[in-house]
Amino acid sequence: MSEALPDRDARPDLIRALREGALAALIAFALFLPLIGFSTVQNMRNEIVLEARWQLLFTLVAVIAGIRFLSTLLLAPWAERRAAAAALTKREVPPNGVAQVWRAMAARWFAPLALGFVIVYPPLVLGLNGFQGAAKWIDNFGIQILIYVMLGWGLNIVVGLAGLLDLGYVAFYAVGAYSYALLAQNFGLSFWLLLPVSGILAAFWGIMLGFPVLRLRGDYLAIVTLAFGEIIRLVLINWVPVTGGYAGISSIPRPTFFGIPFNASDEGFAATFGLPFTPIYRTIFLYYVILALALLTAAVTVRLRRMPIGRAWEALREDEIACRSLGINTTTTKLTAFAIGAAFGGFAGAFFAARQGFISPESFTFMESAVIVAMVVLGGMGSQIGVAIAAVLMIGGTEIMRELDVLKAVFGPDFDPTQYRMLIFGAAMVAITVWRPRGLISTRQPSAFLAERKAISGTLVREGHG
Amino acid sequence: MTRPLLRVEHLTMRFGGLVAINNVSFTAQHGEITALIGPNGAGKTTVFNCITGFYKPTEGRLALQSGDQALWDDLDTLTAGGAKSLRRADGGLFLLERMRDFEVSRDARVARTFQNVRLFQGMTVLENLLVAQHRALMAASGFTILGAIGWAPYRKAEHASIERARLWLDRIGLIDRADDPAGTLPYGAQRRLEVARAMCTEPMLLCLDEPAAGLNHRESAALNDLLMLIRDQDKTSILLIEHDMSVVMEISDHVVVLDYGEKIADGKPAEIRSDQKVIAAYLGVEDEEVDKVAAEVGL
């Protein structure tokens, strides 16, 4: 009979935890032996030889076994006790508890505070790090993250609002970048003129893609959009006379400060304003340009959500057949979502080309599309703040990993944390699907209200089907 | 005097070898509630899907007229001409079988509800009613561009659309739930909301697919009142599929009975009630055996 009763002795728990840990170690060993245990390296005579990495392999296996052991021994019983306690006290939580007030405060003030922070970010970094150290923080962190925030917000219109899964979004980013690069180089047109042109061209390609795929839904749509992304990339690689193929396009004209170039010449920005020359001015200027572009994307999306077209997008995501029964032309509704999403991708692409000064098909691989889709899904489809947070975590996290020299002390001097980026992405995706299947911010804000704006639980909101 | 609104003529719908509807013709009149009844699988919903453009009929003509009755005289010219519709300032003549689903709703003004409620669950009750006013709001917003920059006439139109939604929420008794997601409403309220949403498109003809299914007696009576209000006050004609005979007999002006894809009866509710063929179809027996079976079951 003692079998049936939950045994709270430490001993059986310990044995169970040891068994679980050993099992995890076994699985990890079997999995990692071919993947991590061996590595191919070239020796002096250019021969490829197999090199065993026992230290790394056993470290990882030990870490995994340890985590499993500890989680079985300590974490699982603790979570169980907590769940039991929570079930008991559930009804006693007052409706206006401290936690709820805090949550309401956070929801109210997060966006304005975040906006204030990104506006003062460049001077802040400049003050903390000086001219030499600040460039990295403004460029690699600030501009890089903001480009992805903008891409995430652009794709959010297609995936989050209209519910159309687009796995080839990077194609529009590429169209924007190459439009700017080619037109600026061959015709000498300015950045500010070409920015809208790039957006329009990307929107045009959005419609071109939209037309044939409108009948497709769900997985089929995802596959075709993925293929479209690859087609654009392959065209860029193979159309060598125009795009330069793998070599890409270099020395793309950089944006000017309303006609004043950022260089060391007498007409340059620094000389005009009587400042000592440093490249940081351009970086700061670019930072504010991409910030303005990202905010434009957000503002347009917020505005459109309250317009009939935005409501039609969301209605389309909820139920396409009901939409048609209400006289909504689903074809044009989908096309506008594709076109507007693509236009913002094009803007971001033009900015990317102008910032880098060099572009090649390498920058527009499927990986980029996957990262942008991951940001939208992790952030919570349709939620602007959620997508922005996901972009900061994912892109900022990658950049931070480059800075983590501490890890070299643990894993050896050859350890490069950025190589584990995909592993961490994967783990983050698994974690989010387990704990927050609807993304970081899963509630939906209604676009209109009679008496009171109440957030809608993510469990009611559909994810779209095509 | 009859004032036809919708003429269904020789409607046939085949799915491969299966004949779902075979040569069905009937007429729905302006200002009337027409009921389409029949046993399960008789093809009622297929007729609805043909009328509302979700299916393309294999054969037949579906003509809808609004405004001047004299427009009917041009029906054959329109049919021969190959156009979808003939529009005048005060109305038009529409060939529904030539129109796409959203055009039937947008241009010919035929609204519909679904057998299994299709609300936008993750949107609020109010938003559901605003989506239904898409056509009017889209035009008022200058196809989004003028509206996005805060054009005054659009703001007025948006205000008017919220007022219309408020009116319907009052009528269906959901004004207190306006800001709740539609998916959280009880089933009966979802059915009423779907009717209100269809009415927000300002239809000429409202097609209801089993509106009383799953409603209790009180809710069903409230629905009857709502439908009669729609007929009398909004001047919207109704075509409804219904199994609940208390609804059909009480409110409909005209009943069409289908069985195995064919029309077996057409007339006033009282006539249908005593029609031998209809009773036979509902009991599932041959016409000659009706009296015997009816006696057995005590009808």
PDB file of N, CA and C in Angstrom, chain A residues 303-312 314-331 333 444-457 460-462, chain B residues 54 100-102 105-106 110-112 114 118-124 126-127 130-132 134 137-138 141 144 147-150 154 158 162 166 169 175 178-181 183-184 197-198 201:
ATOM      1  N   ARG A 303      -2.375  53.776 -36.480  1.00  0.00           N
ATOM      2  CA  ARG A 303      -3.417  54.534 -37.174  1.00  0.00           C
ATOM      3  C   ARG A 303      -4.278  53.603 -38.031  1.00  0.00           C
ATOM      4  N   LEU A 304      -3.611  52.753 -38.805  1.00  0.00           N
ATOM      5  CA  LEU A 304      -4.353  51.888 -39.727  1.00  0.00           C
ATOM      6  C   LEU A 304      -5.230  50.888 -38.987  1.00  0.00           C
ATOM      7  N   ARG A 305      -4.780  50.476 -37.797  1.00  0.00           N
ATOM      8  CA  ARG A 305      -5.598  49.517 -37.046  1.00  0.00           C
ATOM      9  C   ARG A 305      -6.966  50.097 -36.716  1.00  0.00           C
ATOM     10  N   ARG A 306      -7.035  51.424 -36.600  1.00  0.00           N
ATOM     11  CA  ARG A 306      -8.333  52.044 -36.255  1.00  0.00           C
ATOM     12  C   ARG A 306      -9.112  52.429 -37.484  1.00  0.00           C
ATOM     13  N   MET A 307      -8.542  52.179 -38.665  1.00  0.00           N
ATOM     14  CA  MET A 307      -9.244  52.489 -39.911  1.00  0.00           C
ATOM     15  C   MET A 307      -9.989  51.234 -40.367  1.00  0.00           C
ATOM     16  N   PRO A 308     -10.959  51.405 -41.285  1.00  0.00           N
ATOM     17  CA  PRO A 308     -11.676  50.217 -41.765  1.00  0.00           C
ATOM     18  C   PRO A 308     -10.735  49.148 -42.320  1.00  0.00           C
ATOM     19  N   ILE A 309      -9.671  49.564 -42.986  1.00  0.00           N
ATOM     20  CA  ILE A 309      -8.783  48.565 -43.579  1.00  0.00           C
ATOM     21  C   ILE A 309      -8.098  47.728 -42.497  1.00  0.00           C
ATOM     22  N   GLY A 310      -7.701  48.393 -41.409  1.00  0.00           N
ATOM     23  CA  GLY A 310      -7.037  47.658 -40.327  1.00  0.00           C
ATOM     24  C   GLY A 310      -7.986  46.677 -39.667  1.00  0.00           C
ATOM     25  N   ARG A 311      -9.232  47.118 -39.467  1.00  0.00           N
ATOM     26  CA  ARG A 311     -10.210  46.194 -38.878  1.00  0.00           C
ATOM     27  C   ARG A 311     -10.481  45.048 -39.823  1.00  0.00           C
ATOM     28  N   ALA A 312     -10.483  45.342 -41.128  1.00  0.00           N
ATOM     29  CA  ALA A 312     -10.704  44.271 -42.102  1.00  0.00           C
ATOM     30  C   ALA A 312      -9.551  43.266 -42.039  1.00  0.00           C
ATOM     31  N   GLU A 314      -7.763  42.469 -39.406  1.00  0.00           N
ATOM     32  CA  GLU A 314      -7.930  41.626 -38.216  1.00  0.00           C
ATOM     33  C   GLU A 314      -9.121  40.688 -38.373  1.00  0.00           C
ATOM     34  N   ALA A 315     -10.171  41.191 -39.021  1.00  0.00           N
ATOM     35  CA  ALA A 315     -11.336  40.339 -39.254  1.00  0.00           C
ATOM     36  C   ALA A 315     -10.951  39.181 -40.171  1.00  0.00           C
ATOM     37  N   LEU A 316     -10.082  39.468 -41.129  1.00  0.00           N
ATOM     38  CA  LEU A 316      -9.600  38.440 -42.055  1.00  0.00           C
ATOM     39  C   LEU A 316      -8.850  37.349 -41.293  1.00  0.00           C
ATOM     40  N   ARG A 317      -8.049  37.783 -40.324  1.00  0.00           N
ATOM     41  CA  ARG A 317      -7.321  36.827 -39.505  1.00  0.00           C
ATOM     42  C   ARG A 317      -8.295  35.984 -38.686  1.00  0.00           C
ATOM     43  N   GLU A 318      -9.384  36.606 -38.220  1.00  0.00           N
ATOM     44  CA  GLU A 318     -10.324  35.895 -37.370  1.00  0.00           C
ATOM     45  C   GLU A 318     -11.180  34.914 -38.171  1.00  0.00           C
ATOM     46  N   ASP A 319     -11.741  35.380 -39.288  1.00  0.00           N
ATOM     47  CA  ASP A 319     -12.625  34.514 -40.066  1.00  0.00           C
ATOM     48  C   ASP A 319     -12.802  35.071 -41.472  1.00  0.00           C
ATOM     49  N   GLU A 320     -12.160  34.423 -42.428  1.00  0.00           N
ATOM     50  CA  GLU A 320     -12.182  34.947 -43.792  1.00  0.00           C
ATOM     51  C   GLU A 320     -13.566  34.829 -44.432  1.00  0.00           C
ATOM     52  N   ILE A 321     -14.258  33.716 -44.158  1.00  0.00           N
ATOM     53  CA  ILE A 321     -15.565  33.510 -44.787  1.00  0.00           C
ATOM     54  C   ILE A 321     -16.568  34.549 -44.291  1.00  0.00           C
ATOM     55  N   ALA A 322     -16.533  34.817 -42.990  1.00  0.00           N
ATOM     56  CA  ALA A 322     -17.431  35.844 -42.457  1.00  0.00           C
ATOM     57  C   ALA A 322     -17.119  37.196 -43.094  1.00  0.00           C
ATOM     58  N   CYS A 323     -15.855  37.476 -43.329  1.00  0.00           N
ATOM     59  CA  CYS A 323     -15.457  38.719 -43.985  1.00  0.00           C
ATOM     60  C   CYS A 323     -16.121  38.859 -45.333  1.00  0.00           C
ATOM     61  N   ARG A 324     -16.060  37.772 -46.110  1.00  0.00           N
ATOM     62  CA  ARG A 324     -16.635  37.839 -47.450  1.00  0.00           C
ATOM     63  C   ARG A 324     -18.136  38.020 -47.381  1.00  0.00           C
ATOM     64  N   SER A 325     -18.770  37.423 -46.363  1.00  0.00           N
ATOM     65  CA  SER A 325     -20.223  37.566 -46.251  1.00  0.00           C
ATOM     66  C   SER A 325     -20.602  38.993 -45.879  1.00  0.00           C
ATOM     67  N   LEU A 326     -19.635  39.790 -45.423  1.00  0.00           N
ATOM     68  CA  LEU A 326     -19.939  41.181 -45.056  1.00  0.00           C
ATOM     69  C   LEU A 326     -19.501  42.147 -46.154  1.00  0.00           C
ATOM     70  N   GLY A 327     -19.193  41.623 -47.324  1.00  0.00           N
ATOM     71  CA  GLY A 327     -18.878  42.491 -48.453  1.00  0.00           C
ATOM     72  C   GLY A 327     -17.456  43.012 -48.467  1.00  0.00           C
ATOM     73  N   ILE A 328     -16.553  42.355 -47.720  1.00  0.00           N
ATOM     74  CA  ILE A 328     -15.155  42.791 -47.731  1.00  0.00           C
ATOM     75  C   ILE A 328     -14.420  42.030 -48.832  1.00  0.00           C
ATOM     76  N   ASN A 329     -13.791  42.759 -49.722  1.00  0.00           N
ATOM     77  CA  ASN A 329     -13.029  42.142 -50.793  1.00  0.00           C
ATOM     78  C   ASN A 329     -11.726  41.616 -50.203  1.00  0.00           C
ATOM     79  N   THR A 330     -11.668  40.322 -49.986  1.00  0.00           N
ATOM     80  CA  THR A 330     -10.513  39.769 -49.279  1.00  0.00           C
ATOM     81  C   THR A 330      -9.248  39.857 -50.133  1.00  0.00           C
ATOM     82  N   THR A 331      -9.412  39.847 -51.454  1.00  0.00           N
ATOM     83  CA  THR A 331      -8.242  39.948 -52.328  1.00  0.00           C
ATOM     84  C   THR A 331      -7.512  41.266 -52.110  1.00  0.00           C
ATOM     85  N   THR A 333      -7.871  43.313 -49.683  1.00  0.00           N
ATOM     86  CA  THR A 333      -7.477  43.468 -48.284  1.00  0.00           C
ATOM     87  C   THR A 333      -6.138  42.783 -48.022  1.00  0.00           C
ATOM     88  N   ARG A 444      -4.780  41.403 -26.870  1.00  0.00           N
ATOM     89  CA  ARG A 444      -5.047  42.267 -27.999  1.00  0.00           C
ATOM     90  C   ARG A 444      -5.814  43.489 -27.498  1.00  0.00           C
ATOM     91  N   GLN A 445      -5.402  44.664 -27.964  1.00  0.00           N
ATOM     92  CA  GLN A 445      -6.119  45.885 -27.598  1.00  0.00           C
ATOM     93  C   GLN A 445      -7.191  46.152 -28.647  1.00  0.00           C
ATOM     94  N   PRO A 446      -8.451  46.313 -28.229  1.00  0.00           N
ATOM     95  CA  PRO A 446      -9.488  46.582 -29.224  1.00  0.00           C
ATOM     96  C   PRO A 446      -9.270  47.926 -29.916  1.00  0.00           C
ATOM     97  N   SER A 447      -9.735  48.042 -31.156  1.00  0.00           N
ATOM     98  CA  SER A 447      -9.492  49.250 -31.942  1.00  0.00           C
ATOM     99  C   SER A 447     -10.533  50.326 -31.670  1.00  0.00           C
ATOM    100  N   ALA A 448     -11.625  49.969 -31.026  1.00  0.00           N
ATOM    101  CA  ALA A 448     -12.651  50.966 -30.700  1.00  0.00           C
ATOM    102  C   ALA A 448     -13.387  50.474 -29.462  1.00  0.00           C
ATOM    103  N   PHE A 449     -14.008  51.391 -28.730  1.00  0.00           N
ATOM    104  CA  PHE A 449     -14.745  50.968 -27.544  1.00  0.00           C
ATOM    105  C   PHE A 449     -15.875  51.938 -27.276  1.00  0.00           C
ATOM    106  N   LEU A 450     -16.889  51.449 -26.558  1.00  0.00           N
ATOM    107  CA  LEU A 450     -18.024  52.301 -26.210  1.00  0.00           C
ATOM    108  C   LEU A 450     -17.808  52.919 -24.838  1.00  0.00           C
ATOM    109  N   ALA A 451     -17.540  52.074 -23.852  1.00  0.00           N
ATOM    110  CA  ALA A 451     -17.436  52.572 -22.477  1.00  0.00           C
ATOM    111  C   ALA A 451     -16.015  52.477 -21.946  1.00  0.00           C
ATOM    112  N   GLU A 452     -15.337  51.374 -22.243  1.00  0.00           N
ATOM    113  CA  GLU A 452     -14.071  51.113 -21.567  1.00  0.00           C
ATOM    114  C   GLU A 452     -13.234  50.208 -22.465  1.00  0.00           C
ATOM    115  N   ARG A 453     -11.944  50.529 -22.584  1.00  0.00           N
ATOM    116  CA  ARG A 453     -11.064  49.696 -23.409  1.00  0.00           C
ATOM    117  C   ARG A 453     -10.556  48.530 -22.573  1.00  0.00           C
ATOM    118  N   LYS A 454     -10.976  47.340 -22.918  1.00  0.00           N
ATOM    119  CA  LYS A 454     -10.546  46.156 -22.167  1.00  0.00           C
ATOM    120  C   LYS A 454      -9.670  45.305 -23.074  1.00  0.00           C
ATOM    121  N   ALA A 455      -8.526  44.884 -22.567  1.00  0.00           N
ATOM    122  CA  ALA A 455      -7.644  44.022 -23.354  1.00  0.00           C
ATOM    123  C   ALA A 455      -8.317  42.658 -23.553  1.00  0.00           C
ATOM    124  N   ILE A 456      -8.076  42.072 -24.722  1.00  0.00           N
ATOM    125  CA  ILE A 456      -8.693  40.790 -25.044  1.00  0.00           C
ATOM    126  C   ILE A 456      -7.663  39.693 -24.866  1.00  0.00           C
ATOM    127  N   SER A 457      -8.046  38.659 -24.134  1.00  0.00           N
ATOM    128  CA  SER A 457      -7.123  37.546 -23.885  1.00  0.00           C
ATOM    129  C   SER A 457      -6.694  36.884 -25.186  1.00  0.00           C
ATOM    130  N   LEU A 460      -8.510  33.952 -27.112  1.00  0.00           N
ATOM    131  CA  LEU A 460      -9.661  34.139 -27.998  1.00  0.00           C
ATOM    132  C   LEU A 460      -9.237  34.556 -29.399  1.00  0.00           C
ATOM    133  N   VAL A 461      -8.071  35.200 -29.487  1.00  0.00           N
ATOM    134  CA  VAL A 461      -7.659  35.772 -30.772  1.00  0.00           C
ATOM    135  C   VAL A 461      -7.067  34.670 -31.642  1.00  0.00           C
ATOM    136  N   ARG A 462      -7.545  34.612 -32.870  1.00  0.00           N
ATOM    137  CA  ARG A 462      -7.027  33.600 -33.800  1.00  0.00           C
ATOM    138  C   ARG A 462      -5.670  34.016 -34.332  1.00  0.00           C
TER     139      ARG A 462
ATOM    140  N   PHE B  54     -21.378  32.033 -52.428  1.00  0.00           N
ATOM    141  CA  PHE B  54     -20.314  31.146 -51.951  1.00  0.00           C
ATOM    142  C   PHE B  54     -20.154  29.946 -52.873  1.00  0.00           C
ATOM    143  N   ARG B 100     -19.327  37.521 -57.380  1.00  0.00           N
ATOM    144  CA  ARG B 100     -18.518  36.847 -56.362  1.00  0.00           C
ATOM    145  C   ARG B 100     -19.132  37.084 -54.987  1.00  0.00           C
ATOM    146  N   ASP B 101     -18.757  36.248 -54.033  1.00  0.00           N
ATOM    147  CA  ASP B 101     -19.406  36.295 -52.714  1.00  0.00           C
ATOM    148  C   ASP B 101     -19.450  37.685 -52.084  1.00  0.00           C
ATOM    149  N   PHE B 102     -18.294  38.389 -52.106  1.00  0.00           N
ATOM    150  CA  PHE B 102     -18.312  39.690 -51.432  1.00  0.00           C
ATOM    151  C   PHE B 102     -19.090  40.730 -52.231  1.00  0.00           C
ATOM    152  N   SER B 105     -22.776  40.663 -51.305  1.00  0.00           N
ATOM    153  CA  SER B 105     -23.063  41.413 -50.093  1.00  0.00           C
ATOM    154  C   SER B 105     -22.887  42.915 -50.302  1.00  0.00           C
ATOM    155  N   ARG B 106     -21.791  43.300 -50.970  1.00  0.00           N
ATOM    156  CA  ARG B 106     -21.441  44.712 -51.089  1.00  0.00           C
ATOM    157  C   ARG B 106     -22.365  45.446 -52.052  1.00  0.00           C
ATOM    158  N   VAL B 110     -27.094  41.600 -50.090  1.00  0.00           N
ATOM    159  CA  VAL B 110     -27.642  40.391 -49.489  1.00  0.00           C
ATOM    160  C   VAL B 110     -26.718  40.034 -48.329  1.00  0.00           C
ATOM    161  N   ALA B 111     -27.245  40.042 -47.118  1.00  0.00           N
ATOM    162  CA  ALA B 111     -26.416  39.702 -45.959  1.00  0.00           C
ATOM    163  C   ALA B 111     -26.786  38.308 -45.499  1.00  0.00           C
ATOM    164  N   ARG B 112     -25.886  37.650 -44.803  1.00  0.00           N
ATOM    165  CA  ARG B 112     -26.205  36.306 -44.347  1.00  0.00           C
ATOM    166  C   ARG B 112     -25.593  36.010 -42.979  1.00  0.00           C
ATOM    167  N   PHE B 114     -24.562  32.334 -40.503  1.00  0.00           N
ATOM    168  CA  PHE B 114     -24.117  30.969 -40.761  1.00  0.00           C
ATOM    169  C   PHE B 114     -24.725  29.998 -39.762  1.00  0.00           C
ATOM    170  N   ARG B 118     -20.378  32.381 -37.060  1.00  0.00           N
ATOM    171  CA  ARG B 118     -19.054  32.814 -37.482  1.00  0.00           C
ATOM    172  C   ARG B 118     -18.832  34.264 -37.087  1.00  0.00           C
ATOM    173  N   LEU B 119     -18.573  34.480 -35.803  1.00  0.00           N
ATOM    174  CA  LEU B 119     -18.263  35.840 -35.361  1.00  0.00           C
ATOM    175  C   LEU B 119     -16.751  36.016 -35.374  1.00  0.00           C
ATOM    176  N   PHE B 120     -16.290  37.259 -35.284  1.00  0.00           N
ATOM    177  CA  PHE B 120     -14.865  37.508 -35.104  1.00  0.00           C
ATOM    178  C   PHE B 120     -14.607  37.426 -33.599  1.00  0.00           C
ATOM    179  N   GLN B 121     -14.274  36.216 -33.156  1.00  0.00           N
ATOM    180  CA  GLN B 121     -14.257  35.922 -31.723  1.00  0.00           C
ATOM    181  C   GLN B 121     -13.296  36.780 -30.919  1.00  0.00           C
ATOM    182  N   GLY B 122     -12.142  37.082 -31.506  1.00  0.00           N
ATOM    183  CA  GLY B 122     -11.129  37.833 -30.765  1.00  0.00           C
ATOM    184  C   GLY B 122     -11.324  39.336 -30.851  1.00  0.00           C
ATOM    185  N   MET B 123     -12.399  39.773 -31.499  1.00  0.00           N
ATOM    186  CA  MET B 123     -12.669  41.209 -31.574  1.00  0.00           C
ATOM    187  C   MET B 123     -13.880  41.496 -30.686  1.00  0.00           C
ATOM    188  N   THR B 124     -13.987  42.750 -30.238  1.00  0.00           N
ATOM    189  CA  THR B 124     -15.098  43.048 -29.329  1.00  0.00           C
ATOM    190  C   THR B 124     -16.413  43.049 -30.102  1.00  0.00           C
ATOM    191  N   LEU B 126     -18.506  45.417 -30.298  1.00  0.00           N
ATOM    192  CA  LEU B 126     -18.597  46.664 -31.073  1.00  0.00           C
ATOM    193  C   LEU B 126     -17.792  46.546 -32.372  1.00  0.00           C
ATOM    194  N   GLU B 127     -16.579  46.025 -32.267  1.00  0.00           N
ATOM    195  CA  GLU B 127     -15.739  45.897 -33.466  1.00  0.00           C
ATOM    196  C   GLU B 127     -16.396  45.014 -34.521  1.00  0.00           C
ATOM    197  N   LEU B 130     -18.630  47.121 -36.361  1.00  0.00           N
ATOM    198  CA  LEU B 130     -17.940  48.122 -37.182  1.00  0.00           C
ATOM    199  C   LEU B 130     -17.365  47.482 -38.450  1.00  0.00           C
ATOM    200  N   VAL B 131     -16.856  46.258 -38.313  1.00  0.00           N
ATOM    201  CA  VAL B 131     -16.336  45.562 -39.502  1.00  0.00           C
ATOM    202  C   VAL B 131     -17.456  45.417 -40.537  1.00  0.00           C
ATOM    203  N   ALA B 132     -18.677  45.171 -40.043  1.00  0.00           N
ATOM    204  CA  ALA B 132     -19.803  44.989 -40.960  1.00  0.00           C
ATOM    205  C   ALA B 132     -20.093  46.253 -41.758  1.00  0.00           C
ATOM    206  N   HIS B 134     -17.960  48.085 -43.176  1.00  0.00           N
ATOM    207  CA  HIS B 134     -16.736  48.309 -43.941  1.00  0.00           C
ATOM    208  C   HIS B 134     -16.968  49.130 -45.209  1.00  0.00           C
ATOM    209  N   LEU B 137     -17.715  52.815 -44.454  1.00  0.00           N
ATOM    210  CA  LEU B 137     -16.577  53.483 -43.828  1.00  0.00           C
ATOM    211  C   LEU B 137     -15.403  53.611 -44.794  1.00  0.00           C
ATOM    212  N   MET B 138     -15.217  52.596 -45.622  1.00  0.00           N
ATOM    213  CA  MET B 138     -14.116  52.600 -46.578  1.00  0.00           C
ATOM    214  C   MET B 138     -14.298  53.765 -47.548  1.00  0.00           C
ATOM    215  N   SER B 141     -13.678  57.049 -45.826  1.00  0.00           N
ATOM    216  CA  SER B 141     -12.286  57.330 -45.464  1.00  0.00           C
ATOM    217  C   SER B 141     -11.450  57.606 -46.709  1.00  0.00           C
ATOM    218  N   THR B 144      -9.002  54.913 -47.105  1.00  0.00           N
ATOM    219  CA  THR B 144      -8.012  54.924 -46.026  1.00  0.00           C
ATOM    220  C   THR B 144      -7.139  56.177 -46.014  1.00  0.00           C
ATOM    221  N   GLY B 147      -8.821  59.279 -44.495  1.00  0.00           N
ATOM    222  CA  GLY B 147      -9.165  58.978 -43.107  1.00  0.00           C
ATOM    223  C   GLY B 147      -7.948  58.952 -42.207  1.00  0.00           C
ATOM    224  N   ALA B 148      -6.839  58.442 -42.738  1.00  0.00           N
ATOM    225  CA  ALA B 148      -5.634  58.300 -41.921  1.00  0.00           C
ATOM    226  C   ALA B 148      -5.082  59.651 -41.485  1.00  0.00           C
ATOM    227  N   ILE B 149      -5.369  60.708 -42.271  1.00  0.00           N
ATOM    228  CA  ILE B 149      -4.873  62.021 -41.867  1.00  0.00           C
ATOM    229  C   ILE B 149      -5.936  62.833 -41.137  1.00  0.00           C
ATOM    230  N   GLY B 150      -6.978  62.115 -40.677  1.00  0.00           N
ATOM    231  CA  GLY B 150      -7.960  62.765 -39.817  1.00  0.00           C
ATOM    232  C   GLY B 150      -8.940  63.676 -40.540  1.00  0.00           C
ATOM    233  N   TYR B 154     -14.672  61.784 -42.555  1.00  0.00           N
ATOM    234  CA  TYR B 154     -14.481  60.398 -42.112  1.00  0.00           C
ATOM    235  C   TYR B 154     -14.801  60.259 -40.633  1.00  0.00           C
ATOM    236  N   GLU B 158     -17.396  57.777 -39.003  1.00  0.00           N
ATOM    237  CA  GLU B 158     -17.041  56.801 -37.977  1.00  0.00           C
ATOM    238  C   GLU B 158     -17.964  56.943 -36.769  1.00  0.00           C
ATOM    239  N   ILE B 162     -20.584  54.149 -35.213  1.00  0.00           N
ATOM    240  CA  ILE B 162     -20.659  53.722 -33.810  1.00  0.00           C
ATOM    241  C   ILE B 162     -22.091  53.884 -33.291  1.00  0.00           C
ATOM    242  N   ARG B 166     -24.515  51.117 -31.792  1.00  0.00           N
ATOM    243  CA  ARG B 166     -25.160  51.290 -30.495  1.00  0.00           C
ATOM    244  C   ARG B 166     -26.659  50.979 -30.599  1.00  0.00           C
ATOM    245  N   LEU B 169     -27.028  47.283 -30.748  1.00  0.00           N
ATOM    246  CA  LEU B 169     -26.722  46.665 -29.456  1.00  0.00           C
ATOM    247  C   LEU B 169     -27.886  46.858 -28.494  1.00  0.00           C
ATOM    248  N   ILE B 175     -25.905  45.963 -25.088  1.00  0.00           N
ATOM    249  CA  ILE B 175     -25.190  47.235 -24.951  1.00  0.00           C
ATOM    250  C   ILE B 175     -24.161  47.173 -23.809  1.00  0.00           C
ATOM    251  N   ALA B 178     -20.743  45.545 -24.937  1.00  0.00           N
ATOM    252  CA  ALA B 178     -20.168  46.096 -26.165  1.00  0.00           C
ATOM    253  C   ALA B 178     -18.649  45.953 -26.232  1.00  0.00           C
ATOM    254  N   ASP B 179     -17.977  46.093 -25.074  1.00  0.00           N
ATOM    255  CA  ASP B 179     -16.509  46.089 -25.101  1.00  0.00           C
ATOM    256  C   ASP B 179     -15.906  44.736 -24.726  1.00  0.00           C
ATOM    257  N   ASP B 180     -16.762  43.715 -24.668  1.00  0.00           N
ATOM    258  CA  ASP B 180     -16.243  42.370 -24.387  1.00  0.00           C
ATOM    259  C   ASP B 180     -15.976  41.640 -25.701  1.00  0.00           C
ATOM    260  N   PRO B 181     -15.005  40.713 -25.679  1.00  0.00           N
ATOM    261  CA  PRO B 181     -14.776  39.940 -26.907  1.00  0.00           C
ATOM    262  C   PRO B 181     -16.003  39.104 -27.271  1.00  0.00           C
ATOM    263  N   GLY B 183     -16.206  36.283 -28.495  1.00  0.00           N
ATOM    264  CA  GLY B 183     -16.070  34.870 -28.150  1.00  0.00           C
ATOM    265  C   GLY B 183     -16.516  34.536 -26.736  1.00  0.00           C
ATOM    266  N   THR B 184     -16.647  35.555 -25.862  1.00  0.00           N
ATOM    267  CA  THR B 184     -17.024  35.266 -24.475  1.00  0.00           C
ATOM    268  C   THR B 184     -18.531  35.343 -24.259  1.00  0.00           C
ATOM    269  N   ARG B 197     -24.953  41.965 -36.772  1.00  0.00           N
ATOM    270  CA  ARG B 197     -23.807  42.254 -37.626  1.00  0.00           C
ATOM    271  C   ARG B 197     -24.227  42.244 -39.095  1.00  0.00           C
ATOM    272  N   ALA B 198     -25.036  41.244 -39.476  1.00  0.00           N
ATOM    273  CA  ALA B 198     -25.512  41.193 -40.859  1.00  0.00           C
ATOM    274  C   ALA B 198     -26.355  42.423 -41.169  1.00  0.00           C
ATOM    275  N   THR B 201     -24.802  45.788 -42.331  1.00  0.00           N
ATOM    276  CA  THR B 201     -24.400  46.016 -43.720  1.00  0.00           C
ATOM    277  C   THR B 201     -25.526  46.698 -44.512  1.00  0.00           C
TER     278      THR B 201
END
